[in-house]
């Protein structure tokens, strides 16, 4: 038995891709916080599939969620033993999907699979059913050929990725840390580019700021009687964006397309409704993506310093909130499993992949922060979260082959 047999076997799984997608698309696993029912129905379907396969261990971790009709959010773990059971190659994907959005933007029913040539349309088909299907089919090839990989291969199918993983991987890492061994590694097929050339190993730290500048409202004809919060806010935006870029100015070529930290003014709240009023309050936000060579603490300290300066200059009071703050350790690009991924991508897609860092936002950060090597990889047309989301059957079979090749060589 060779690698070629695995690849040939996977080529026969086109109907499995269609069946798995059709059944999963029919289970709208939208978060209860977005008006959905959660993942229970999809998890029950997947359990029925996994139980028919030759996994050695299958278990579920149900995380309590009173908002979900089932009362919990399911996470599934299915393990196929390797010759050496001391470490595991994990494929981690998520069962939940974002809502369909505006139905009139869809050409088909988002929760009924429609197949057109190589494409299967439906909500969740690409994000993240593709990852689930690849995770299943890669190990199915081993099972069908009666092969054991050198090390364990396990699927981790999570709840709640789209909202922040509090009922998913974050909870598992916190409450069930023994699920994972210290030498385990992860493939997270939940991000990628159309030609399959991107292997993501690092993310920037993320801080979202909300600043509320408090001045004093007055009539537009007597500005000196008040304190113009909008004007002070504008000065604060410029001071922050310029000051932060200047102080945290290192570059790292691993990160694409932005090799430096970025500090962007984003949301701004409406203030007064009429032109002849001096606004007493100004609320605006910054989205900061910080290279991992800096700490969030350093950035917070610099932000506070700049805020104090503007408070003094403009006689305003500024409150700072951080609705989202996340740090992420990188996975070393020389990790053996990163090299295995690159080799497998080359073999299957005949291209030389780039190992990169991105601006942030994937669930791999939680794994990396616990010290596990994690690569984010998929060949995607990037239709996720959009109307008329679809998945490519070819990409699914290609990525399945890549995961199988990595499993075959991961020692
Ligand atoms: Zn996703």
PDB file of N, CA and C and ligand atoms in Angstrom, residues 94 96 126-128 161-162 189-191 384-385, ligand 1:
ATOM      1  N   UNK A  94     -15.745  23.358  12.111  1.00  0.00           N
ATOM      2  CA  UNK A  94     -16.924  23.740  12.909  1.00  0.00           C
ATOM      3  C   UNK A  94     -18.228  23.435  12.190  1.00  0.00           C
ATOM      4  N   UNK A  96     -21.293  24.924  13.063  1.00  0.00           N
ATOM      5  CA  UNK A  96     -22.238  26.043  12.984  1.00  0.00           C
ATOM      6  C   UNK A  96     -22.028  26.848  11.703  1.00  0.00           C
ATOM      7  N   UNK A 126     -19.188  25.789   2.072  1.00  0.00           N
ATOM      8  CA  UNK A 126     -17.747  26.044   2.081  1.00  0.00           C
ATOM      9  C   UNK A 126     -17.237  26.290   3.508  1.00  0.00           C
ATOM     10  N   UNK A 127     -18.048  26.977   4.291  1.00  0.00           N
ATOM     11  CA  UNK A 127     -17.670  27.350   5.654  1.00  0.00           C
ATOM     12  C   UNK A 127     -18.621  26.727   6.656  1.00  0.00           C
ATOM     13  N   UNK A 128     -18.369  25.574   7.179  1.00  0.00           N
ATOM     14  CA  UNK A 128     -17.083  24.896   7.202  1.00  0.00           C
ATOM     15  C   UNK A 128     -17.274  23.420   6.848  1.00  0.00           C
ATOM     16  N   UNK A 161     -18.236  28.343  16.391  1.00  0.00           N
ATOM     17  CA  UNK A 161     -17.050  29.050  15.906  1.00  0.00           C
ATOM     18  C   UNK A 161     -17.395  30.452  15.433  1.00  0.00           C
ATOM     19  N   UNK A 162     -18.557  30.593  14.791  1.00  0.00           N
ATOM     20  CA  UNK A 162     -18.881  31.885  14.165  1.00  0.00           C
ATOM     21  C   UNK A 162     -19.088  33.000  15.185  1.00  0.00           C
ATOM     22  N   UNK A 189      -9.035  23.559   8.690  1.00  0.00           N
ATOM     23  CA  UNK A 189      -9.372  23.885   7.291  1.00  0.00           C
ATOM     24  C   UNK A 189     -10.461  24.949   7.213  1.00  0.00           C
ATOM     25  N   UNK A 190     -10.156  26.131   7.695  1.00  0.00           N
ATOM     26  CA  UNK A 190     -11.169  27.179   7.800  1.00  0.00           C
ATOM     27  C   UNK A 190     -10.642  28.532   7.333  1.00  0.00           C
ATOM     28  N   UNK A 191      -9.822  28.494   6.283  1.00  0.00           N
ATOM     29  CA  UNK A 191      -9.299  29.730   5.720  1.00  0.00           C
ATOM     30  C   UNK A 191      -8.360  29.346   4.601  1.00  0.00           C
ATOM     31  N   UNK A 384     -17.778  32.018   1.443  1.00  0.00           N
ATOM     32  CA  UNK A 384     -18.354  31.901   2.784  1.00  0.00           C
ATOM     33  C   UNK A 384     -19.003  33.203   3.248  1.00  0.00           C
ATOM     34  N   UNK A 385     -20.061  33.040   4.033  1.00  0.00           N
ATOM     35  CA  UNK A 385     -20.824  34.151   4.627  1.00  0.00           C
ATOM     36  C   UNK A 385     -21.591  34.954   3.574  1.00  0.00           C
TER      37      UNK A 385
HETATM   38 ZN1  LIG B   1     -15.518  29.057   9.344  1.00  0.00          ZN
END
